[in-house]
Short mmCIF file of N, CA and C in Angstrom, two decimals:
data_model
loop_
_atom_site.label_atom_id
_atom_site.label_comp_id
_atom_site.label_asym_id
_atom_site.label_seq_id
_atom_site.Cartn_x
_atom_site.Cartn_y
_atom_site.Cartn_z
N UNK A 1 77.16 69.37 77.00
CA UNK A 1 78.08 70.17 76.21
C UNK A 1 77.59 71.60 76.08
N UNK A 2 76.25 71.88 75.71
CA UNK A 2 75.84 73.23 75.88
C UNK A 2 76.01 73.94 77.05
N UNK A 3 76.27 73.82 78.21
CA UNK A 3 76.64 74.44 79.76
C UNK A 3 78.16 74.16 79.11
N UNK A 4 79.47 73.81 79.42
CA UNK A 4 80.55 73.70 79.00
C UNK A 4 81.04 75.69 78.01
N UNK A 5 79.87 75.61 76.92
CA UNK A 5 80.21 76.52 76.32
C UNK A 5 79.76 77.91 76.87
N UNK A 6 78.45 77.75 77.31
CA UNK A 6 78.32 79.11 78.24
C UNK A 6 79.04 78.87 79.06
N UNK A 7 79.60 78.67 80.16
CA UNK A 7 80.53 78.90 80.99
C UNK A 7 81.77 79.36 80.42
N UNK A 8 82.16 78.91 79.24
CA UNK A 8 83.62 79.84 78.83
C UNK A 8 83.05 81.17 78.36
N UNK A 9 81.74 81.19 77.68
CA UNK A 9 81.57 82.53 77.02
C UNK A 9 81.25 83.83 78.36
N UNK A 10 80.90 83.13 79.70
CA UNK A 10 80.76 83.82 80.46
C UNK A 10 82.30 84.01 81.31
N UNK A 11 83.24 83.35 80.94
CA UNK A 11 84.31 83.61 81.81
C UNK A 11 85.28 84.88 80.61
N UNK A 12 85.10 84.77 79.40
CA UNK A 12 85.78 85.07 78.53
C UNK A 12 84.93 86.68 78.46
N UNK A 13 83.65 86.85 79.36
CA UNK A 13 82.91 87.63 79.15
C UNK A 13 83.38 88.93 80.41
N UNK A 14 83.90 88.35 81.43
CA UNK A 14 84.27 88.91 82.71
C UNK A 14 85.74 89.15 82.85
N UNK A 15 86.68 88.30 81.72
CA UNK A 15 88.25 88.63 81.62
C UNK A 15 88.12 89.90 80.71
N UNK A 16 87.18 90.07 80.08
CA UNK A 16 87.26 91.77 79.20
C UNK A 16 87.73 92.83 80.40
N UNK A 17 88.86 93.38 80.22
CA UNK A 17 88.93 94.91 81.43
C UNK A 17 87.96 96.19 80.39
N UNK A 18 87.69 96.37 81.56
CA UNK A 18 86.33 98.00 81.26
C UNK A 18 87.53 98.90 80.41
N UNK A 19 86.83 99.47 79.42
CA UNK A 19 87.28 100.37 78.43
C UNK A 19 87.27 101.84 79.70
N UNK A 20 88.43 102.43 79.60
CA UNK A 20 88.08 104.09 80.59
C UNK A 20 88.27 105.14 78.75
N UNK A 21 86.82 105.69 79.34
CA UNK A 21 86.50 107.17 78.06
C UNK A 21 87.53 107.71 78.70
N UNK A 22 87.91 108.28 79.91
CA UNK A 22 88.38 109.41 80.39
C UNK A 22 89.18 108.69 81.52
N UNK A 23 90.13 109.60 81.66
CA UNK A 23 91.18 109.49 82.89
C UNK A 23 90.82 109.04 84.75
N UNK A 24 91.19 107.94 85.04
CA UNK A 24 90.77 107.08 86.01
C UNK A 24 91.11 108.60 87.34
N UNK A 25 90.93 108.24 88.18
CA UNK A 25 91.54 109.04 89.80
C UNK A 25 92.61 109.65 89.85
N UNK A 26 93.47 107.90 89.68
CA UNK A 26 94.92 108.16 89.70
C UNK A 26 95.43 108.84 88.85
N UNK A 27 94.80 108.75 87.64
CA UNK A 27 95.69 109.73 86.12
C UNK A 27 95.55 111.52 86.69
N UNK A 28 94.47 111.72 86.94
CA UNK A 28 94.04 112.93 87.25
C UNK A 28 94.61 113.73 88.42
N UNK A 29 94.77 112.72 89.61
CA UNK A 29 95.72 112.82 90.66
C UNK A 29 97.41 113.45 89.94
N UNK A 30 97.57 112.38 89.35
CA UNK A 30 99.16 111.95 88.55
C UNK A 30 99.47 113.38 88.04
N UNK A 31 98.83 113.49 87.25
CA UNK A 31 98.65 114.96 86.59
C UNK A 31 99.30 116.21 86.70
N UNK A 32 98.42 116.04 88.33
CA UNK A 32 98.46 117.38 89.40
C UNK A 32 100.10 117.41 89.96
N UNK A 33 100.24 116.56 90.84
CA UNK A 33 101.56 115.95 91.47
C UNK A 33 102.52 115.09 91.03
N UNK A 34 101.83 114.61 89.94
CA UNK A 34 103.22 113.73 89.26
C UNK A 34 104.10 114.72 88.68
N UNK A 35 104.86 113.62 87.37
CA UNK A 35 106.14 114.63 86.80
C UNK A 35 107.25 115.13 87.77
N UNK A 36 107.91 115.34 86.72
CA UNK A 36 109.54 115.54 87.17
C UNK A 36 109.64 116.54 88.62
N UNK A 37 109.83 116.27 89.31
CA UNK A 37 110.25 117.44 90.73
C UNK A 37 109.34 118.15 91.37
N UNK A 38 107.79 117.94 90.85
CA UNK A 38 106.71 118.38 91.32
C UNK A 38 106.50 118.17 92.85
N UNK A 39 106.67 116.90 92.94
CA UNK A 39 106.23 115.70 94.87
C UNK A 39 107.44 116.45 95.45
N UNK A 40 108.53 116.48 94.90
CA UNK A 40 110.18 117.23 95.75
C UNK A 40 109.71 118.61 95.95
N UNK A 41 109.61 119.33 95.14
CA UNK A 41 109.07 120.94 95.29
C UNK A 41 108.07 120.80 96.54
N UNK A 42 106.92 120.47 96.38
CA UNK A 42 105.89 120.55 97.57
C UNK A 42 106.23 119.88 98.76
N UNK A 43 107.05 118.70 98.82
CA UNK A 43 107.93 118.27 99.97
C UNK A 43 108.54 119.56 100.63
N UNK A 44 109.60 119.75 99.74
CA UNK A 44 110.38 121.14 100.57
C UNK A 44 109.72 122.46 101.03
N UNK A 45 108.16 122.38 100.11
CA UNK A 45 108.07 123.44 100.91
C UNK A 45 107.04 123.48 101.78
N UNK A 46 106.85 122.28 102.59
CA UNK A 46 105.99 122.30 103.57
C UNK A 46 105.95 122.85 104.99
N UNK A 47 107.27 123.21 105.00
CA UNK A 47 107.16 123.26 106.29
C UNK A 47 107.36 124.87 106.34
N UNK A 48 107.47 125.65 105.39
CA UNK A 48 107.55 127.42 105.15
C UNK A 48 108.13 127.41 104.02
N UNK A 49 107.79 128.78 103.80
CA UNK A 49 108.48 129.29 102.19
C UNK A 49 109.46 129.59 102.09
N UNK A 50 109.93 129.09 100.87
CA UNK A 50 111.46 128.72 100.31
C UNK A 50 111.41 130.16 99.32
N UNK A 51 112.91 130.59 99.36
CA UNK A 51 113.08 131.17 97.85
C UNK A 51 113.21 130.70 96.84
N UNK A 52 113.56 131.08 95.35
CA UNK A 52 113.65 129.98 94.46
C UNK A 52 114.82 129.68 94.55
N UNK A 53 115.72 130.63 94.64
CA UNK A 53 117.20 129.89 94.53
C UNK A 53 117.53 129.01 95.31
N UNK A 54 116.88 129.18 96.36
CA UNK A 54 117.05 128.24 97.71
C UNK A 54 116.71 126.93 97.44
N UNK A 55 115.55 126.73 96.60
CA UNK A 55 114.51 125.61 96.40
C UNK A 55 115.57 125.12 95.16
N UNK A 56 116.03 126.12 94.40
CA UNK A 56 117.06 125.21 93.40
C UNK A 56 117.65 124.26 93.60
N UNK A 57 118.56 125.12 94.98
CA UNK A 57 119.58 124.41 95.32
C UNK A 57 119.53 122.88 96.29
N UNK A 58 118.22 122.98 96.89
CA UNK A 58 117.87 122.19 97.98
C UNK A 58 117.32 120.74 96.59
N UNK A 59 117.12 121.42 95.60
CA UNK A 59 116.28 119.67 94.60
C UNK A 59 117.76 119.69 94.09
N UNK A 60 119.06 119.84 93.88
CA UNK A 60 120.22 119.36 93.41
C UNK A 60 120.49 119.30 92.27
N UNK A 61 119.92 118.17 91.63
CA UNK A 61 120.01 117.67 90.09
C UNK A 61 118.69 118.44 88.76
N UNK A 62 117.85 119.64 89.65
CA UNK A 62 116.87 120.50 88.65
C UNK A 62 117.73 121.66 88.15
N UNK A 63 117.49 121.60 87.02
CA UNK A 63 118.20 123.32 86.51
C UNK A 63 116.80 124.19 87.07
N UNK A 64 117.50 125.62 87.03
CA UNK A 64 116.69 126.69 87.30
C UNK A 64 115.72 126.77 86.06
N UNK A 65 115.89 125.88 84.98
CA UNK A 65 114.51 126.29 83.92
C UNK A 65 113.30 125.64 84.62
N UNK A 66 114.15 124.10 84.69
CA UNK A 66 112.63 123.32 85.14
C UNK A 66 112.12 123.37 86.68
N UNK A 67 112.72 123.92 87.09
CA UNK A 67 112.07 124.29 88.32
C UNK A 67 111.26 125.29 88.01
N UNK A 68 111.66 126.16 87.68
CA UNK A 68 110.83 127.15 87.18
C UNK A 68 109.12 126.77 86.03
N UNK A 69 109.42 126.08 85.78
CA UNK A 69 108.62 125.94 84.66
C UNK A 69 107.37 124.46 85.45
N UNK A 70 108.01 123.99 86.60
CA UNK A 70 107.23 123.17 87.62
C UNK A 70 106.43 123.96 88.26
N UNK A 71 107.05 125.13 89.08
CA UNK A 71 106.66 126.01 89.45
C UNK A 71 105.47 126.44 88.95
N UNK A 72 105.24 126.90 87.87
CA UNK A 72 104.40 127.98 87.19
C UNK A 72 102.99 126.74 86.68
N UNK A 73 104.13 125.26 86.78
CA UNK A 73 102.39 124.90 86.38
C UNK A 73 101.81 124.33 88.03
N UNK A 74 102.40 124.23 89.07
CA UNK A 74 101.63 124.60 90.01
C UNK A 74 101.28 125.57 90.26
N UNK A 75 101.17 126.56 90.42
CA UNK A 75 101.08 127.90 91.00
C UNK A 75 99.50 127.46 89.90
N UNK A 76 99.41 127.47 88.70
CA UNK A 76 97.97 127.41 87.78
C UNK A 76 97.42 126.10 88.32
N UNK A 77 97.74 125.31 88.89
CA UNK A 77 96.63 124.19 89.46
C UNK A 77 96.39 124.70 91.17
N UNK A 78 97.22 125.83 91.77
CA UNK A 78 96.65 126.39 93.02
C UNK A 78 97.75 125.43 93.88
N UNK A 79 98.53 124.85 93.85
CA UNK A 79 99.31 124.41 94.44
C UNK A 79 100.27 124.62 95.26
N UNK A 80 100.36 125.57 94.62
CA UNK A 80 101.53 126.97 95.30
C UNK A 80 101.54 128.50 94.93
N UNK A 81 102.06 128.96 96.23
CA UNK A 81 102.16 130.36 95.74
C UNK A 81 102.99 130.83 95.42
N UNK A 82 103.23 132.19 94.79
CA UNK A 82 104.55 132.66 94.56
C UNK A 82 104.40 134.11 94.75
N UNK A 83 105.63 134.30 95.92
CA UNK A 83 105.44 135.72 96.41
C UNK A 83 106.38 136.62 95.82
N UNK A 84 106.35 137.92 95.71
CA UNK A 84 107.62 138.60 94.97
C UNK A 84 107.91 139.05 96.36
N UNK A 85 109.20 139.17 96.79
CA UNK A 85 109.54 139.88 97.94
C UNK A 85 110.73 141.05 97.41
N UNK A 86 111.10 141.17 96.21
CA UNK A 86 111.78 142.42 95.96
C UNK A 86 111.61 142.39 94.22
N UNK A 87 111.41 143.60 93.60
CA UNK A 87 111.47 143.97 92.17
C UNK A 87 113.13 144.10 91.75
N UNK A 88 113.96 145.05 92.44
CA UNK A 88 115.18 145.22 91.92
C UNK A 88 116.37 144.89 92.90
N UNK A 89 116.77 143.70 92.81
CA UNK A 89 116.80 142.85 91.88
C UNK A 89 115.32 141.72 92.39
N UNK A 90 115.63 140.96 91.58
CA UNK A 90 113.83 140.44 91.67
C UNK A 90 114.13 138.95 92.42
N UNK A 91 113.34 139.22 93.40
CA UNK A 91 113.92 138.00 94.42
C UNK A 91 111.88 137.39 94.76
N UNK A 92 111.88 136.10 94.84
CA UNK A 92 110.39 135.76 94.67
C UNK A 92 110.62 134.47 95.89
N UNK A 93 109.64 134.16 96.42
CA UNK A 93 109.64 133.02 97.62
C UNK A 93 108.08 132.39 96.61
N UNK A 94 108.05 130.87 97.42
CA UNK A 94 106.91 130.14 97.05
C UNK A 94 106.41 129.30 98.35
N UNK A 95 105.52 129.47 98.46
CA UNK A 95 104.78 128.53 99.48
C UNK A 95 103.54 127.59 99.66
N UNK A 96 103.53 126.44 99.82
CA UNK A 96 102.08 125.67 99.47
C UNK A 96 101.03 126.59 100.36
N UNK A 97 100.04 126.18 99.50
CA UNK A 97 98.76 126.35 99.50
C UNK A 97 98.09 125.27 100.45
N UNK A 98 97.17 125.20 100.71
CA UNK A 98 96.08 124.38 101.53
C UNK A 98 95.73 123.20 100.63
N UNK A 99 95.32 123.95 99.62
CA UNK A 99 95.46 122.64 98.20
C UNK A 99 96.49 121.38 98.19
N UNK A 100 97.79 122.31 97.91
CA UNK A 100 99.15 121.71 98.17
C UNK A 100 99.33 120.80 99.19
N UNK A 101 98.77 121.20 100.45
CA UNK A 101 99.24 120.49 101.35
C UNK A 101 98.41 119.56 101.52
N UNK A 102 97.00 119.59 101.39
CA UNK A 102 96.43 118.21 100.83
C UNK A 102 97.04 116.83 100.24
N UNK A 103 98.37 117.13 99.50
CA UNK A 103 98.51 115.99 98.56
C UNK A 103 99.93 115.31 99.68
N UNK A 104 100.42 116.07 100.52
CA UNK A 104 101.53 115.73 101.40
C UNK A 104 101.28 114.03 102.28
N UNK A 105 99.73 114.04 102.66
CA UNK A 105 99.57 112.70 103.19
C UNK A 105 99.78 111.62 102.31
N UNK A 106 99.96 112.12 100.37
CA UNK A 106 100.03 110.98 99.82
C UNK A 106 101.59 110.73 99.57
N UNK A 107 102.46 112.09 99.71
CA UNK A 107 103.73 111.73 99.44
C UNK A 107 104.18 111.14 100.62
N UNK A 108 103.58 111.49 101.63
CA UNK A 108 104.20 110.75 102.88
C UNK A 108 103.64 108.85 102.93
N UNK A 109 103.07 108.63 102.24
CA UNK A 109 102.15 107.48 101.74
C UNK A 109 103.86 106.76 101.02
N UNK A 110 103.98 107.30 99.99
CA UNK A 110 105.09 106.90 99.01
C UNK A 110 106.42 107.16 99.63
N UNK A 111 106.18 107.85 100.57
CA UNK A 111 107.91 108.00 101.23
C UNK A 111 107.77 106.23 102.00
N UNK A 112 106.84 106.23 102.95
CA UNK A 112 106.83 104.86 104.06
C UNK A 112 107.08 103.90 102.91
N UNK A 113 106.46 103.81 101.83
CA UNK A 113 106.39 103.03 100.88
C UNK A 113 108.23 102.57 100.45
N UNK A 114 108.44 103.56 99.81
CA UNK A 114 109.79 103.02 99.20
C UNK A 114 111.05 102.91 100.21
N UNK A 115 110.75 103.11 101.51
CA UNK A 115 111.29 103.48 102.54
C UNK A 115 111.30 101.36 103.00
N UNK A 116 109.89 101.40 103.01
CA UNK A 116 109.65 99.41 103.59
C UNK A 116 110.21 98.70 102.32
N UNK A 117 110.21 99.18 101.29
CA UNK A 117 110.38 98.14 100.49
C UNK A 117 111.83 98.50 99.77
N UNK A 118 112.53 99.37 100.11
CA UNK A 118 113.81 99.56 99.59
C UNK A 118 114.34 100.36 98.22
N UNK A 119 112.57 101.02 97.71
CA UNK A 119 112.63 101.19 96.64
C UNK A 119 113.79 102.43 96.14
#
């Protein structure tokens, strides 16, 4: 009977999941590229730089705030750039970064993905 009970206290000891202090890979990853229209933005602009209105129009269902406001928090994680190509009237293009394009093998990861499975 004494073996019986260590063996549950050791199974009951290994079903505990590890406490995370801090944000795993994926959260930190998530972060960067997750959220609303972030993976679509850097999609479109892989292959050359988009204007914004252009990039508006090409994500469909984003208003010009939150694009804008996606924008600006990539551009601060280095994700993208943003070029001014005229002051009056004020016309601006954006283009990934090297950074940016780093994360493309994972959206292309999640495209095959929901692509096999129908998602």
């Amino acid at each position: 009977m004494g073996n019986t009970k260590k063996v549950h206290t050791e199974i009951a000891a290994k079903a505990k999941p590890a406490v995370c202090l801090e944000p795993c890979p994926i959260e930190r990853g998530m972060r960067i590229i997750g959220g609303k229209w972030k993976a679509s933005i850097l999609w479109h602009l892989k292959d050359e730089p988009v204007r914004f209105n252009d990039l508006c129009r090409q994500l469909g269902g984003a208003s010009k705030k939150m694009v804008d406001q996606r924008l600006k928090e990539m551009e601060q994680y280095g994700l993208v750039n943003r070029n001014v190509l005229s002051t009056r009237p004020i016309a601006v293009s954006y283009e990934i970064t090297d950074f940016g394009r780093s994360a493309l093998c994972v959206l292309e990861k999640l495209r095959d993905w929901t692509e096999e499975y129908g998602v």
